[in-house]
CSV table of C-alpha atoms in Angstrom, one decimal:
chain,number,residue,atom,x,y,z
A,1,MET,CA,79.5,112.8,99.9
A,2,ALA,CA,76.1,110.5,100.5
A,3,SER,CA,73.8,112.2,98.2
A,4,LEU,CA,77.1,111.6,95.3
A,5,VAL,CA,76.3,107.5,96.8
A,6,GLU,CA,72.8,107.8,96.1
A,7,SER,CA,72.5,109.6,92.5
A,8,GLY,CA,75.5,106.8,91.7
A,9,TRP,CA,73.0,103.9,93.1
A,10,GLN,CA,70.1,105.5,91.5
A,11,TYR,CA,71.8,105.4,88.0
A,12,LEU,CA,72.9,101.9,88.3
A,13,ILE,CA,69.3,100.5,89.2
A,14,THR,CA,68.1,102.2,87.0
A,15,HIS,CA,69.6,101.8,84.6
A,16,PHE,CA,70.1,97.7,85.6
A,17,SER,CA,68.4,94.9,86.9
A,18,ASP,CA,68.3,94.0,90.7
A,19,PHE,CA,69.7,90.5,88.9
A,20,GLN,CA,72.2,92.0,86.8
A,21,LEU,CA,73.7,94.5,89.9
A,22,ALA,CA,73.8,91.0,92.0
A,23,CYS,CA,75.5,88.8,89.1
A,24,LEU,CA,77.1,91.0,87.0
A,25,GLY,CA,77.5,94.4,89.1
A,26,SER,CA,79.2,91.8,92.0
A,27,PHE,CA,81.8,89.6,89.2
A,28,PHE,CA,83.1,93.5,87.8
A,29,LEU,CA,83.7,94.0,90.5
A,30,HIS,CA,85.7,92.0,92.5
A,31,GLU,CA,88.3,91.1,90.0
A,32,SER,CA,88.4,94.6,89.2
A,33,VAL,CA,89.6,95.3,93.1
A,34,PHE,CA,91.1,92.1,93.2
A,35,PHE,CA,93.5,92.2,89.7
A,36,LEU,CA,94.6,96.2,90.5
A,37,SER,CA,95.4,95.0,94.6
A,38,GLY,CA,96.5,91.9,93.4
A,39,LEU,CA,98.9,92.6,90.6
A,40,PRO,CA,101.2,95.8,91.7
A,41,PHE,CA,102.5,93.6,94.0
A,42,ILE,CA,103.9,91.2,90.7
A,43,TRP,CA,105.6,94.4,89.2
A,44,ILE,CA,106.9,95.3,92.9
A,45,GLU,CA,108.5,92.5,92.8
A,46,ARG,CA,110.1,92.2,89.3
A,47,ALA,CA,111.3,95.5,89.4
A,48,GLY,CA,112.6,94.9,93.3
A,49,TRP,CA,111.2,98.0,94.6
A,50,LEU,CA,111.2,98.1,98.4
A,51,SER,CA,113.2,94.6,98.6
A,52,LYS,CA,113.5,96.1,102.2
A,53,TYR,CA,109.9,95.1,103.2
A,54,LYS,CA,109.7,91.8,101.3
A,55,ILE,CA,109.1,88.9,103.7
A,56,GLN,CA,111.5,86.3,102.2
A,57,ALA,CA,114.0,86.9,100.0
A,58,LYS,CA,113.2,84.2,97.6
A,59,ILE,CA,110.9,85.5,94.1
A,60,ASN,CA,108.8,84.4,91.4
A,61,SER,CA,109.5,83.9,88.4
A,62,PRO,CA,108.1,85.4,86.0
A,63,ALA,CA,106.5,81.9,84.5
A,64,ALA,CA,105.2,81.1,87.5
A,65,GLN,CA,103.2,84.3,88.3
A,66,GLU,CA,101.4,84.5,85.0
A,67,LYS,CA,100.3,80.3,85.4
A,68,CYS,CA,98.7,82.0,88.5
A,69,ILE,CA,97.2,85.0,86.4
A,70,LEU,CA,96.2,82.5,84.1
A,71,ARG,CA,94.4,79.9,86.3
A,72,LEU,CA,93.0,82.5,88.1
A,73,VAL,CA,91.2,84.0,85.2
A,74,LEU,CA,90.1,80.5,84.9
A,75,TYR,CA,88.6,79.8,87.8
A,76,HIS,CA,86.4,82.8,88.5
A,77,VAL,CA,84.4,82.4,84.5
A,78,GLY,CA,84.6,79.4,85.6
A,79,VAL,CA,83.4,78.7,89.0
A,80,ASN,CA,82.7,82.5,91.0
A,81,LEU,CA,80.9,83.2,88.4
A,82,PRO,CA,78.0,80.7,88.5
A,83,VAL,CA,78.4,80.7,91.8
A,84,MET,CA,77.0,84.1,92.1
A,85,ILE,CA,74.7,83.6,89.5
A,86,LEU,CA,73.1,81.0,91.0
A,87,SER,CA,73.4,82.0,94.5
A,88,TYR,CA,71.3,84.9,93.4
A,89,PRO,CA,67.8,83.2,94.2
A,90,VAL,CA,68.9,82.8,97.6
A,91,PHE,CA,70.4,86.3,98.3
A,92,ARG,CA,66.9,87.4,97.5
A,93,TYR,CA,65.2,84.9,99.0
A,94,MET,CA,67.0,86.1,102.7
A,95,GLY,CA,65.5,90.3,100.9
A,96,MET,CA,68.5,91.3,99.5
A,97,GLN,CA,67.7,93.9,98.1
A,98,SER,CA,69.2,97.3,95.5
A,99,SER,CA,66.5,99.7,96.2
A,100,PHE,CA,66.0,102.5,98.1
A,101,PRO,CA,66.6,104.0,100.6
A,102,LEU,CA,70.0,102.8,101.1
A,103,PRO,CA,70.6,101.2,104.5
A,104,SER,CA,71.9,103.5,107.6
A,105,TRP,CA,76.2,104.0,107.7
A,106,LYS,CA,74.9,101.9,111.7
A,107,ILE,CA,73.4,99.1,110.1
A,108,VAL,CA,76.4,98.6,107.8
A,109,LEU,CA,79.3,99.0,109.8
A,110,SER,CA,77.5,96.3,112.8
A,111,GLN,CA,76.5,94.0,109.2
A,112,ILE,CA,80.5,94.1,108.3
A,113,ILE,CA,81.4,93.3,111.9
A,114,PHE,CA,79.5,90.7,111.5
A,115,TYR,CA,80.3,89.5,108.8
A,116,PHE,CA,83.3,89.7,109.9
A,117,ILE,CA,83.4,87.1,112.6
A,118,LEU,CA,81.7,85.0,111.3
A,119,GLU,CA,83.7,84.9,108.8
A,120,ASP,CA,87.2,84.3,110.7
A,121,PHE,CA,85.1,81.1,112.7
A,122,VAL,CA,83.8,79.8,109.8
A,123,PHE,CA,87.5,80.0,108.0
A,124,TYR,CA,89.3,78.7,111.1
A,125,TRP,CA,87.8,76.0,110.6
A,126,GLY,CA,87.2,74.8,106.9
A,127,HIS,CA,91.8,75.4,107.0
A,128,ARG,CA,92.1,73.6,109.6
A,129,ILE,CA,90.3,71.1,107.5
A,130,LEU,CA,91.9,71.3,104.1
A,131,HIS,CA,95.1,70.8,106.9
A,132,THR,CA,94.1,67.3,107.0
A,133,LYS,CA,96.4,64.4,105.0
A,134,TRP,CA,94.3,64.0,102.5
A,135,LEU,CA,92.2,67.5,101.7
A,136,TYR,CA,95.7,68.3,101.4
A,137,LYS,CA,97.4,66.9,99.0
A,138,HIS,CA,94.2,66.9,97.0
A,139,VAL,CA,92.8,69.7,97.2
A,140,HIS,CA,94.5,72.9,99.4
A,141,SER,CA,98.5,71.6,98.1
A,142,VAL,CA,96.8,73.9,94.7
A,143,HIS,CA,96.9,76.9,97.5
A,144,HIS,CA,99.6,76.4,98.7
A,145,GLU,CA,101.7,75.3,95.7
A,146,TYR,CA,102.9,79.0,96.2
A,147,ALA,CA,105.7,79.2,99.4
A,148,THR,CA,106.3,82.7,98.3
A,149,PRO,CA,103.3,84.4,97.8
A,150,PHE,CA,101.3,87.5,95.6
A,151,GLY,CA,99.0,89.3,96.5
A,152,LEU,CA,97.3,87.5,93.3
A,153,THR,CA,97.9,83.9,94.7
A,154,SER,CA,94.5,84.7,97.5
A,155,GLU,CA,92.6,83.0,95.6
A,156,TYR,CA,94.6,81.2,94.0
A,157,ALA,CA,93.4,77.7,94.8
A,158,HIS,CA,91.1,74.2,93.7
A,159,PRO,CA,88.3,74.9,92.5
A,160,ALA,CA,86.2,72.6,95.0
A,161,GLU,CA,88.3,74.5,97.5
A,162,ILE,CA,86.7,77.7,96.5
A,163,LEU,CA,83.5,76.4,96.9
A,164,PHE,CA,84.3,74.9,100.6
A,165,LEU,CA,85.5,78.0,101.6
A,166,GLY,CA,84.0,80.5,99.5
A,167,PHE,CA,81.0,79.6,101.8
A,168,ALA,CA,83.0,81.6,105.3
A,169,THR,CA,82.6,84.8,102.7
A,170,ILE,CA,79.2,84.7,101.8
A,171,VAL,CA,77.9,82.7,104.7
A,172,GLY,CA,77.3,86.3,106.9
A,173,PRO,CA,75.5,87.8,104.4
A,174,ALA,CA,72.8,84.9,103.4
A,175,ILE,CA,71.9,84.8,106.4
A,176,THR,CA,71.5,89.2,107.0
A,177,GLY,CA,70.3,89.5,103.0
A,178,PRO,CA,71.6,93.0,103.1
A,179,HIS,CA,71.1,95.8,100.9
A,180,LEU,CA,73.8,94.7,97.4
A,181,ILE,CA,75.4,98.0,98.1
A,182,THR,CA,76.3,96.3,102.1
A,183,LEU,CA,77.4,93.0,99.9
A,184,TRP,CA,79.1,95.3,97.8
A,185,LEU,CA,81.4,97.0,100.6
A,186,TRP,CA,82.1,93.4,102.0
A,187,MET,CA,82.9,91.8,98.8
A,188,VAL,CA,85.4,94.8,98.7
A,189,LEU,CA,87.2,95.1,102.3
A,190,ARG,CA,87.0,91.1,102.0
A,191,VAL,CA,89.6,90.9,98.3
A,192,ILE,CA,91.8,93.9,99.8
A,193,GLU,CA,92.6,92.1,102.9
A,194,THR,CA,93.2,89.0,101.6
A,195,VAL,CA,95.5,91.0,99.0
A,196,GLU,CA,97.2,92.4,101.4
A,197,ALA,CA,97.7,88.4,103.0
A,198,HIS,CA,99.4,87.2,100.7
A,199,CYS,CA,101.6,89.7,99.6
A,200,GLY,CA,104.2,88.9,100.5
A,201,TYR,CA,105.3,92.7,101.9
A,202,HIS,CA,105.1,93.4,105.2
A,203,PHE,CA,105.4,97.8,105.4
A,204,PRO,CA,105.5,100.1,108.1
A,205,TRP,CA,101.8,100.7,107.3
A,206,SER,CA,100.8,97.1,107.3
A,207,PRO,CA,96.7,97.2,108.8
A,208,SER,CA,98.4,94.8,111.1
A,209,ASN,CA,100.6,97.4,113.0
A,210,PHE,CA,97.5,99.3,114.3
A,211,LEU,CA,94.6,97.0,114.0
A,212,PRO,CA,94.5,94.7,117.4
A,213,LEU,CA,94.4,90.7,116.2
A,214,TYR,CA,94.6,91.5,112.7
A,215,GLY,CA,96.8,89.0,110.7
A,216,GLY,CA,98.3,90.2,108.1
A,217,SER,CA,100.9,89.6,105.2
A,218,ASP,CA,103.6,88.2,107.9
A,219,PHE,CA,101.4,86.1,109.6
A,220,HIS,CA,99.6,84.7,106.4
A,221,ASP,CA,103.2,84.1,104.6
A,222,TYR,CA,104.4,81.7,108.1
A,223,HIS,CA,101.4,79.6,107.1
A,224,HIS,CA,102.9,79.0,103.5
A,225,ARG,CA,106.9,78.6,104.8
A,226,LEU,CA,106.1,75.9,106.3
A,227,LEU,CA,105.1,72.0,106.1
A,228,TYR,CA,100.7,71.7,105.9
A,229,THR,CA,101.2,70.0,109.7
A,230,LYS,CA,103.3,72.0,111.5
A,231,SER,CA,101.2,75.1,109.9
A,232,GLY,CA,99.6,77.1,112.0
A,233,ASN,CA,97.8,80.5,111.5
A,234,TYR,CA,94.7,79.2,109.8
A,235,SER,CA,92.6,82.4,110.7
A,236,SER,CA,91.4,84.6,108.0
A,237,THR,CA,91.4,88.4,109.1
A,238,PHE,CA,91.7,88.5,112.4
A,239,THR,CA,93.7,86.0,114.4
A,240,TYR,CA,91.7,84.8,117.7
A,241,MET,CA,90.9,81.2,116.9
A,242,ASP,CA,94.5,80.9,116.5
A,243,TRP,CA,95.1,82.6,120.3
A,244,ILE,CA,92.0,80.9,121.2
A,245,PHE,CA,93.0,77.2,120.1
A,246,GLY,CA,97.5,77.3,120.3
A,247,THR,CA,97.6,77.2,116.2
A,248,ASP,CA,99.1,80.3,116.9
A,249,ILE,CA,102.7,79.3,119.0
A,250,GLY,CA,104.9,78.5,116.5
A,251,TYR,CA,104.4,81.9,114.6
A,252,ARG,CA,104.5,84.1,118.4
A,253,LYS,CA,108.0,81.7,118.8
A,254,LEU,CA,109.6,83.2,116.1
A,255,LYS,CA,108.4,86.6,116.6
A,256,GLU,CA,109.3,86.9,120.1
A,257,LEU,CA,113.3,85.7,119.6
A,258,LYS,CA,113.4,87.6,116.7
A,259,ASN,CA,112.2,90.8,118.5
A,260,ALA,CA,114.6,89.8,120.6
A,261,ALA,CA,117.7,89.6,118.5
A,262,VAL,CA,116.6,92.7,117.6
A,263,GLU,CA,116.4,94.0,121.2
A,264,ASP,CA,120.4,92.7,121.1
A,265,SER,CA,121.7,94.6,117.7
A,266,ARG,CA,120.1,98.0,119.4
A,267,GLU,CA,121.9,96.3,123.0
A,268,GLN,CA,125.1,96.2,121.5
A,269,LYS,CA,124.8,99.6,118.6
A,270,LYS,CA,124.7,101.3,122.3
A,271,GLN,CA,128.3,100.0,123.8
A,272,TRP,CA,130.1,100.7,120.9
């Protein structure tokens, strides 16, 4: 596996410049992972497949889904790509490289863990700020147009929010100046996580069933269902910030009620 990765990376750095890989390569990788992981949830919802795992009964109209896709393409080309290009000098200054040797798995793992912890902290406070009255009305309400989220709505947001909360994702790599392959891995993991959090389905294999403090779709879907002043659940990937500051109390109480109802139902079936 290591030799395969090294061979592939050798091909990339031989045929493309650092700038092309860091900017255009990152953009194409992001678009590929985002749409390949998000589009299936549109088809699943339209076909009515796996409906028993759907968190909300309501479904989005084809027109609403198509509006989301068109806006995303516009935002990605008009906002994301220019940001990647303009931030390239900063990452180079902080030490980002694409040449050999590739970083060891220990370095990659330690940096990815640091990015998740820092991103959760920064995102939480940024997200709470966006739920203040003025910013919600003029900025964050765009993201909440979809009270029943699906995978692609994860990046459907006002351009100002894309820049504001996008800072939480890039601040870790900007500080550490990682190897480009680490940055790509971080981007892939972050995209898959946020698509899963907005997918609208809670499966038996969902990460939140196995990873402690992982938010996931059920956690974030609750955030989209409620009024902006009452929602809570502001965390990004892991929920430790909501737990510390008590902004997930409503969600936890609802889970307790649901679990109690399930237990009562089981007890009644046993009595029958």
